[in-house]
Short mmCIF file of N, CA and C in Angstrom, two decimals:
data_model
loop_
_atom_site.label_atom_id
_atom_site.label_comp_id
_atom_site.label_asym_id
_atom_site.label_seq_id
_atom_site.Cartn_x
_atom_site.Cartn_y
_atom_site.Cartn_z
N MET S 24 -30.56 -34.01 18.79
CA MET S 24 -29.26 -34.46 18.66
C MET S 24 -28.63 -33.92 17.32
N ARG S 25 -29.53 -33.31 16.46
CA ARG S 25 -28.89 -32.75 15.14
C ARG S 25 -28.18 -31.48 15.30
N MET S 26 -28.37 -30.95 16.45
CA MET S 26 -27.74 -29.66 16.73
C MET S 26 -26.22 -29.72 16.63
N PRO S 27 -25.63 -30.64 17.37
CA PRO S 27 -24.15 -30.68 17.24
C PRO S 27 -23.56 -30.93 15.84
N VAL S 28 -24.25 -31.69 15.00
CA VAL S 28 -23.75 -31.91 13.69
C VAL S 28 -23.85 -30.54 12.94
N SER S 29 -24.95 -29.90 13.04
CA SER S 29 -25.11 -28.63 12.27
C SER S 29 -24.14 -27.57 12.82
N LEU S 30 -23.88 -27.60 14.12
CA LEU S 30 -22.95 -26.65 14.65
C LEU S 30 -21.54 -26.94 14.30
N ALA S 31 -21.31 -28.27 14.11
CA ALA S 31 -19.88 -28.71 13.67
C ALA S 31 -19.69 -28.31 12.16
N ARG S 32 -20.79 -28.42 11.44
CA ARG S 32 -20.60 -27.99 10.01
C ARG S 32 -20.33 -26.45 9.92
N TRP S 33 -21.10 -25.69 10.69
CA TRP S 33 -20.88 -24.30 10.64
C TRP S 33 -19.49 -23.85 11.13
N ALA S 34 -19.10 -24.57 12.13
CA ALA S 34 -17.73 -24.26 12.66
C ALA S 34 -16.68 -24.71 11.59
N ALA S 35 -16.91 -25.67 10.88
CA ALA S 35 -15.87 -26.14 9.77
C ALA S 35 -15.95 -25.11 8.70
N LEU S 36 -17.07 -24.70 8.33
CA LEU S 36 -17.21 -23.69 7.22
C LEU S 36 -16.60 -22.34 7.62
N LEU S 37 -16.84 -21.84 8.84
CA LEU S 37 -16.22 -20.75 9.33
C LEU S 37 -14.70 -20.68 9.36
N SER S 38 -14.17 -21.86 9.79
CA SER S 38 -12.74 -21.90 9.96
C SER S 38 -12.07 -22.04 8.58
N LEU S 39 -12.77 -22.67 7.59
CA LEU S 39 -12.37 -22.73 6.29
C LEU S 39 -12.25 -21.39 5.60
N LEU S 40 -13.39 -20.59 5.69
CA LEU S 40 -13.42 -19.22 5.24
C LEU S 40 -12.46 -18.37 5.98
N GLY S 41 -12.22 -18.49 7.21
CA GLY S 41 -11.30 -17.68 7.90
C GLY S 41 -9.91 -18.06 7.45
N GLY S 42 -9.62 -19.28 7.16
CA GLY S 42 -8.27 -19.72 6.60
C GLY S 42 -8.11 -19.05 5.27
N CYS S 43 -9.12 -19.08 4.50
CA CYS S 43 -9.00 -18.39 3.06
C CYS S 43 -8.77 -16.94 3.18
N ALA S 44 -9.34 -16.37 4.08
CA ALA S 44 -9.03 -14.84 4.30
C ALA S 44 -7.56 -14.62 4.52
N CYS S 45 -6.97 -15.46 5.34
CA CYS S 45 -5.52 -15.32 5.61
C CYS S 45 -4.58 -15.58 4.45
N CYS S 46 -5.09 -16.36 3.50
CA CYS S 46 -4.28 -16.88 2.38
C CYS S 46 -4.50 -16.05 1.14
N CYS S 47 -5.06 -14.78 1.23
CA CYS S 47 -5.52 -14.18 0.06
C CYS S 47 -4.44 -13.61 -0.76
N GLY S 48 -3.23 -13.77 -0.39
CA GLY S 48 -2.04 -13.22 -1.13
C GLY S 48 -1.66 -11.77 -0.89
N ASN S 49 -2.31 -11.23 0.04
CA ASN S 49 -2.12 -9.73 0.32
C ASN S 49 -0.97 -9.70 1.30
N TRP S 50 -0.01 -8.76 1.02
CA TRP S 50 1.15 -8.67 1.89
C TRP S 50 0.88 -7.90 3.06
N ALA S 51 -0.29 -7.15 3.09
CA ALA S 51 -0.58 -6.25 4.16
C ALA S 51 -1.45 -7.05 5.23
N PRO S 52 -1.58 -6.56 6.43
CA PRO S 52 -2.45 -7.25 7.39
C PRO S 52 -3.86 -7.13 6.88
N ILE S 53 -4.72 -7.96 7.28
CA ILE S 53 -6.09 -7.94 6.96
C ILE S 53 -6.83 -7.02 7.87
N GLY S 54 -7.71 -6.15 7.32
CA GLY S 54 -8.34 -5.18 8.15
C GLY S 54 -9.35 -4.49 7.36
N PRO S 55 -10.00 -3.55 8.08
CA PRO S 55 -11.11 -2.74 7.42
C PRO S 55 -10.50 -1.80 6.24
N SER S 56 -11.36 -1.57 5.25
CA SER S 56 -10.86 -0.76 4.14
C SER S 56 -10.81 0.76 4.70
N PRO S 57 -9.82 1.55 4.29
CA PRO S 57 -9.66 2.88 4.75
C PRO S 57 -10.64 3.81 4.23
N ASP S 58 -11.07 3.59 2.86
CA ASP S 58 -12.03 4.59 2.20
C ASP S 58 -11.59 5.88 2.31
N ILE S 59 -10.24 6.19 2.00
CA ILE S 59 -9.76 7.53 2.15
C ILE S 59 -9.94 8.23 0.66
N GLU S 60 -10.02 9.54 0.80
CA GLU S 60 -10.11 10.42 -0.55
C GLU S 60 -8.70 10.97 -0.75
N ALA S 61 -8.66 11.49 -1.98
CA ALA S 61 -7.29 12.02 -2.32
C ALA S 61 -6.78 13.15 -1.39
N ALA S 62 -7.78 13.95 -0.93
CA ALA S 62 -7.47 15.08 0.01
C ALA S 62 -6.81 14.64 1.33
N ASP S 63 -7.11 13.38 1.66
CA ASP S 63 -6.69 12.76 3.00
C ASP S 63 -5.13 12.48 2.86
N VAL S 64 -4.56 12.35 1.68
CA VAL S 64 -3.13 11.95 1.52
C VAL S 64 -2.22 13.10 0.87
N VAL S 65 -2.93 14.29 0.65
CA VAL S 65 -2.16 15.42 0.19
C VAL S 65 -1.21 15.90 1.29
N GLY S 66 0.04 16.10 0.87
CA GLY S 66 1.10 16.64 1.90
C GLY S 66 2.37 16.00 1.52
N THR S 67 3.36 16.21 2.52
CA THR S 67 4.63 15.64 2.43
C THR S 67 4.85 14.50 3.39
N TRP S 68 5.43 13.46 2.85
CA TRP S 68 5.59 12.16 3.69
C TRP S 68 7.03 11.90 3.68
N VAL S 69 7.53 11.43 4.84
CA VAL S 69 9.04 11.12 4.97
C VAL S 69 9.30 9.70 5.59
N SER S 70 10.14 8.99 4.98
CA SER S 70 10.51 7.65 5.64
C SER S 70 11.62 7.92 6.66
N ASP S 71 11.72 6.84 7.45
CA ASP S 71 12.85 6.87 8.51
C ASP S 71 14.18 6.87 7.94
N GLU S 72 14.24 6.41 6.59
CA GLU S 72 15.58 6.41 5.87
C GLU S 72 15.90 7.79 5.25
N GLY S 73 14.93 8.70 5.20
CA GLY S 73 15.07 10.00 4.62
C GLY S 73 14.51 10.19 3.37
N ALA S 74 13.90 9.19 2.73
CA ALA S 74 13.20 9.37 1.46
C ALA S 74 11.96 10.19 1.57
N LYS S 75 11.62 10.93 0.57
CA LYS S 75 10.51 11.87 0.74
C LYS S 75 9.56 11.84 -0.53
N ILE S 76 8.19 11.86 -0.31
CA ILE S 76 7.25 12.05 -1.35
C ILE S 76 6.32 13.11 -1.07
N THR S 77 6.04 14.04 -1.87
CA THR S 77 5.12 15.03 -1.74
C THR S 77 3.91 14.86 -2.75
N LEU S 78 2.69 14.74 -2.22
CA LEU S 78 1.53 14.56 -2.98
C LEU S 78 0.75 16.02 -3.04
N ASN S 79 0.68 16.53 -4.12
CA ASN S 79 -0.07 17.84 -4.22
C ASN S 79 -1.58 17.60 -4.51
N GLY S 80 -2.36 18.66 -4.16
CA GLY S 80 -3.74 18.63 -4.36
C GLY S 80 -4.21 18.58 -5.85
N ASP S 81 -3.28 19.09 -6.66
CA ASP S 81 -3.55 19.05 -8.13
C ASP S 81 -3.27 17.69 -8.79
N MET S 82 -2.98 16.69 -7.95
CA MET S 82 -2.66 15.31 -8.43
C MET S 82 -1.28 15.17 -9.04
N THR S 83 -0.42 16.17 -8.69
CA THR S 83 0.93 15.91 -9.13
C THR S 83 1.75 15.50 -7.89
N PHE S 84 2.96 14.95 -8.04
CA PHE S 84 3.83 14.50 -6.93
C PHE S 84 5.28 14.77 -7.30
N ARG S 85 6.13 14.71 -6.31
CA ARG S 85 7.65 14.75 -6.41
C ARG S 85 8.08 13.72 -5.43
N THR S 86 9.07 12.94 -5.90
CA THR S 86 9.73 12.00 -4.89
C THR S 86 11.30 12.42 -4.91
N ASP S 87 11.87 12.33 -3.73
CA ASP S 87 13.26 12.62 -3.49
C ASP S 87 13.86 11.56 -2.70
N ASP S 88 15.09 11.15 -3.16
CA ASP S 88 15.90 10.24 -2.45
C ASP S 88 15.23 8.79 -2.17
N LEU S 89 14.33 8.43 -3.04
CA LEU S 89 13.84 7.06 -2.85
C LEU S 89 14.80 5.96 -2.82
N THR S 90 15.96 6.08 -3.41
CA THR S 90 16.94 5.08 -3.40
C THR S 90 17.48 4.88 -2.00
N LYS S 91 17.19 5.75 -0.95
CA LYS S 91 17.66 5.56 0.49
C LYS S 91 16.78 4.37 0.91
N CYS S 92 15.62 4.10 0.41
CA CYS S 92 14.79 2.93 0.82
C CYS S 92 15.26 1.61 0.24
N LEU S 93 16.19 1.70 -0.78
CA LEU S 93 16.61 0.49 -1.45
C LEU S 93 17.79 -0.22 -0.97
N GLU S 94 18.36 0.29 0.14
CA GLU S 94 19.46 -0.33 0.86
C GLU S 94 20.65 -0.68 -0.12
N GLY S 95 21.03 0.34 -0.72
CA GLY S 95 22.27 0.21 -1.60
C GLY S 95 21.98 -0.18 -3.17
N GLU S 96 20.69 -0.57 -3.26
CA GLU S 96 20.37 -1.02 -4.75
C GLU S 96 19.85 0.26 -5.48
N GLU S 97 20.29 0.35 -6.71
CA GLU S 97 19.82 1.40 -7.66
C GLU S 97 18.52 0.96 -8.24
N GLY S 98 17.59 2.00 -8.25
CA GLY S 98 16.34 1.78 -8.94
C GLY S 98 15.86 2.93 -9.66
N VAL S 99 14.88 2.64 -10.53
CA VAL S 99 14.26 3.59 -11.35
C VAL S 99 13.32 4.41 -10.38
N GLY S 100 13.23 5.85 -10.62
CA GLY S 100 12.24 6.51 -9.82
C GLY S 100 12.76 7.05 -8.44
N GLY S 101 14.01 7.09 -8.34
CA GLY S 101 14.60 7.62 -6.99
C GLY S 101 14.20 9.11 -6.84
N ASP S 102 14.33 9.84 -7.77
CA ASP S 102 13.90 11.31 -7.79
C ASP S 102 13.07 11.46 -9.00
N GLY S 103 11.96 12.14 -8.85
CA GLY S 103 11.15 12.56 -10.14
C GLY S 103 9.84 13.14 -9.73
N GLU S 104 9.10 13.38 -10.72
CA GLU S 104 7.77 13.92 -10.59
C GLU S 104 6.84 13.46 -11.64
N GLY S 105 5.61 13.66 -11.39
CA GLY S 105 4.60 13.27 -12.35
C GLY S 105 3.25 13.43 -11.70
N THR S 106 2.28 12.56 -12.09
CA THR S 106 0.91 12.61 -11.63
C THR S 106 0.60 11.36 -10.84
N TRP S 107 -0.36 11.46 -9.97
CA TRP S 107 -0.71 10.32 -8.93
C TRP S 107 -2.26 10.25 -9.01
N SER S 108 -2.64 9.00 -8.63
CA SER S 108 -4.09 8.76 -8.33
C SER S 108 -4.29 7.74 -7.23
N LEU S 109 -5.44 7.70 -6.64
CA LEU S 109 -5.74 6.86 -5.47
C LEU S 109 -6.72 5.82 -5.94
N GLY S 110 -6.51 4.61 -5.68
CA GLY S 110 -7.38 3.55 -6.11
C GLY S 110 -8.64 3.46 -5.23
N ASP S 111 -9.56 2.71 -5.50
CA ASP S 111 -10.78 2.47 -4.70
C ASP S 111 -10.47 1.56 -3.55
N PRO S 112 -11.11 1.58 -2.34
CA PRO S 112 -10.92 0.75 -1.27
C PRO S 112 -11.38 -0.71 -1.64
N GLU S 113 -10.66 -1.65 -1.07
CA GLU S 113 -11.07 -3.18 -1.29
C GLU S 113 -11.33 -3.77 -0.02
N THR S 114 -12.32 -4.58 -0.03
CA THR S 114 -12.62 -5.37 1.25
C THR S 114 -11.49 -6.12 1.84
N LEU S 115 -11.41 -5.95 3.14
CA LEU S 115 -10.29 -6.64 3.91
C LEU S 115 -8.87 -6.17 3.64
N ASP S 116 -8.76 -5.04 3.09
CA ASP S 116 -7.43 -4.55 2.80
C ASP S 116 -7.32 -3.18 3.44
N PRO S 117 -6.58 -3.03 4.40
CA PRO S 117 -6.35 -1.68 5.14
C PRO S 117 -5.69 -0.57 4.38
N TYR S 118 -5.17 -0.87 3.21
CA TYR S 118 -4.47 0.20 2.48
C TYR S 118 -5.21 0.31 1.02
N GLN S 119 -5.18 1.43 0.43
CA GLN S 119 -5.54 1.66 -0.95
C GLN S 119 -4.41 1.92 -1.86
N ASP S 120 -4.47 1.48 -3.11
CA ASP S 120 -3.46 1.67 -4.14
C ASP S 120 -3.20 3.11 -4.35
N LEU S 121 -1.95 3.50 -4.37
CA LEU S 121 -1.50 4.81 -4.86
C LEU S 121 -0.71 4.64 -6.10
N THR S 122 -1.12 5.10 -7.16
CA THR S 122 -0.41 5.00 -8.49
C THR S 122 0.28 6.25 -8.75
N LEU S 123 1.65 6.12 -9.02
CA LEU S 123 2.52 7.17 -9.54
C LEU S 123 2.79 7.06 -10.90
N LYS S 124 2.68 8.05 -11.74
CA LYS S 124 3.13 8.06 -13.13
C LYS S 124 4.13 9.03 -13.29
N TYR S 125 5.35 8.61 -13.55
CA TYR S 125 6.50 9.57 -13.61
C TYR S 125 6.52 10.16 -15.01
N ALA S 126 6.62 11.57 -15.15
CA ALA S 126 6.67 12.19 -16.40
C ALA S 126 8.18 12.03 -16.93
N PRO S 127 8.41 11.79 -18.14
CA PRO S 127 7.50 11.46 -19.14
C PRO S 127 7.35 9.91 -19.43
N TYR S 128 7.71 9.12 -18.49
CA TYR S 128 7.92 7.72 -18.62
C TYR S 128 6.63 6.87 -18.39
N GLY S 129 5.77 7.49 -17.62
CA GLY S 129 4.57 6.70 -17.17
C GLY S 129 4.75 5.93 -15.94
N GLU S 130 3.93 4.91 -15.67
CA GLU S 130 3.99 4.16 -14.42
C GLU S 130 5.17 3.11 -14.46
N HIS S 131 5.88 3.18 -13.21
CA HIS S 131 7.02 2.27 -13.01
C HIS S 131 6.49 1.05 -12.33
N LEU S 132 7.39 0.02 -12.28
CA LEU S 132 6.97 -1.19 -11.50
C LEU S 132 7.27 -0.96 -10.07
N GLN S 133 6.47 -0.15 -9.46
CA GLN S 133 6.49 0.15 -8.04
C GLN S 133 5.10 0.00 -7.54
N THR S 134 5.07 -0.39 -6.26
CA THR S 134 3.80 -0.51 -5.55
C THR S 134 3.73 0.44 -4.42
N TRP S 135 2.74 1.31 -4.42
CA TRP S 135 2.54 2.18 -3.41
C TRP S 135 1.16 1.99 -2.77
N ARG S 136 1.06 2.05 -1.38
CA ARG S 136 -0.23 1.86 -0.82
C ARG S 136 -0.31 3.05 0.24
N ALA S 137 -1.64 3.29 0.61
CA ALA S 137 -1.84 4.49 1.41
C ALA S 137 -3.06 4.24 2.36
N GLN S 138 -2.84 4.79 3.55
CA GLN S 138 -3.83 4.90 4.68
C GLN S 138 -3.79 6.43 5.01
N GLU S 139 -4.61 6.88 5.98
CA GLU S 139 -4.65 8.32 6.40
C GLU S 139 -3.32 8.69 7.05
N ASP S 140 -2.72 7.73 7.75
CA ASP S 140 -1.56 8.06 8.45
C ASP S 140 -0.23 7.43 8.01
N GLU S 141 -0.32 6.74 6.98
CA GLU S 141 0.85 5.92 6.49
C GLU S 141 0.80 5.73 4.98
N ILE S 142 1.95 5.91 4.37
CA ILE S 142 2.14 5.48 3.01
C ILE S 142 3.23 4.41 2.96
N VAL S 143 2.99 3.44 2.14
CA VAL S 143 3.98 2.28 2.04
C VAL S 143 4.38 2.13 0.60
N TYR S 144 5.75 2.04 0.47
CA TYR S 144 6.39 1.83 -0.86
C TYR S 144 6.95 0.38 -0.77
N VAL S 145 6.51 -0.37 -1.72
CA VAL S 145 7.02 -1.89 -1.74
C VAL S 145 7.69 -2.09 -3.16
N TRP S 146 8.77 -2.74 -3.08
CA TRP S 146 9.46 -3.01 -4.35
C TRP S 146 10.11 -4.42 -4.25
N GLY S 147 10.44 -4.92 -5.41
CA GLY S 147 11.28 -6.25 -5.40
C GLY S 147 10.18 -7.38 -5.77
N ASP S 148 10.84 -8.53 -5.65
CA ASP S 148 10.14 -9.87 -5.96
C ASP S 148 8.89 -9.81 -5.10
N THR S 149 7.68 -10.30 -5.58
CA THR S 149 6.52 -10.35 -4.88
C THR S 149 6.62 -11.40 -3.62
N ASP S 150 7.56 -12.39 -3.81
CA ASP S 150 7.75 -13.42 -2.63
C ASP S 150 8.77 -12.86 -1.63
N ASN S 151 9.51 -11.75 -1.90
CA ASN S 151 10.56 -11.22 -1.05
C ASN S 151 10.67 -9.61 -1.20
N SER S 152 9.52 -9.04 -0.86
CA SER S 152 9.47 -7.59 -1.04
C SER S 152 10.18 -6.91 -0.02
N GLU S 153 10.81 -5.67 -0.40
CA GLU S 153 11.26 -4.79 0.64
C GLU S 153 10.19 -3.74 0.80
N ILE S 154 10.04 -3.11 2.05
CA ILE S 154 8.97 -2.22 2.29
C ILE S 154 9.60 -1.01 2.97
N CYS S 155 9.17 0.22 2.59
CA CYS S 155 9.54 1.48 3.14
C CYS S 155 8.33 2.17 3.67
N PHE S 156 8.32 2.59 4.88
CA PHE S 156 7.15 3.19 5.46
C PHE S 156 7.30 4.74 5.50
N PHE S 157 6.40 5.48 5.13
CA PHE S 157 6.33 6.88 5.16
C PHE S 157 5.31 7.50 6.06
N SER S 158 5.69 8.55 6.87
CA SER S 158 4.72 9.18 7.62
C SER S 158 4.64 10.68 7.38
N ARG S 159 3.41 11.22 7.59
CA ARG S 159 3.29 12.74 7.29
C ARG S 159 4.11 13.49 8.08
N THR S 160 4.74 14.60 7.48
CA THR S 160 5.58 15.49 8.20
C THR S 160 4.68 16.67 8.71
N GLY S 161 5.01 17.27 9.85
CA GLY S 161 4.46 18.41 10.39
C GLY S 161 3.08 18.67 10.11
#
């Protein structure tokens, strides 16, 4: 008769842990880590709005027309160049951090995330972010 109590405890623990995973504060869906390398994201990426980012193999980048993602808002870093780096994969996060450092200003308050087939640009208030999706060209 102890089996149902033990099973109920495990079920409660699993549902609690599952609920915590959904409340981790991540704006992205929960999924497996992509574990991509820098070479996996080298190339030119374009959004549906016409904004463009080119990531070069020498860890330099160029952005063009990022303000097209801002829906009429003016922002820092619409066009520019600098250096980029790719963060380490994190558990349950299907994206890796992509850090852009604009020359000569350094890192701006922008959030870039990367997968093998998609780059995401997130800006604005963390509670009400705007998102622009980029896909690789040709």
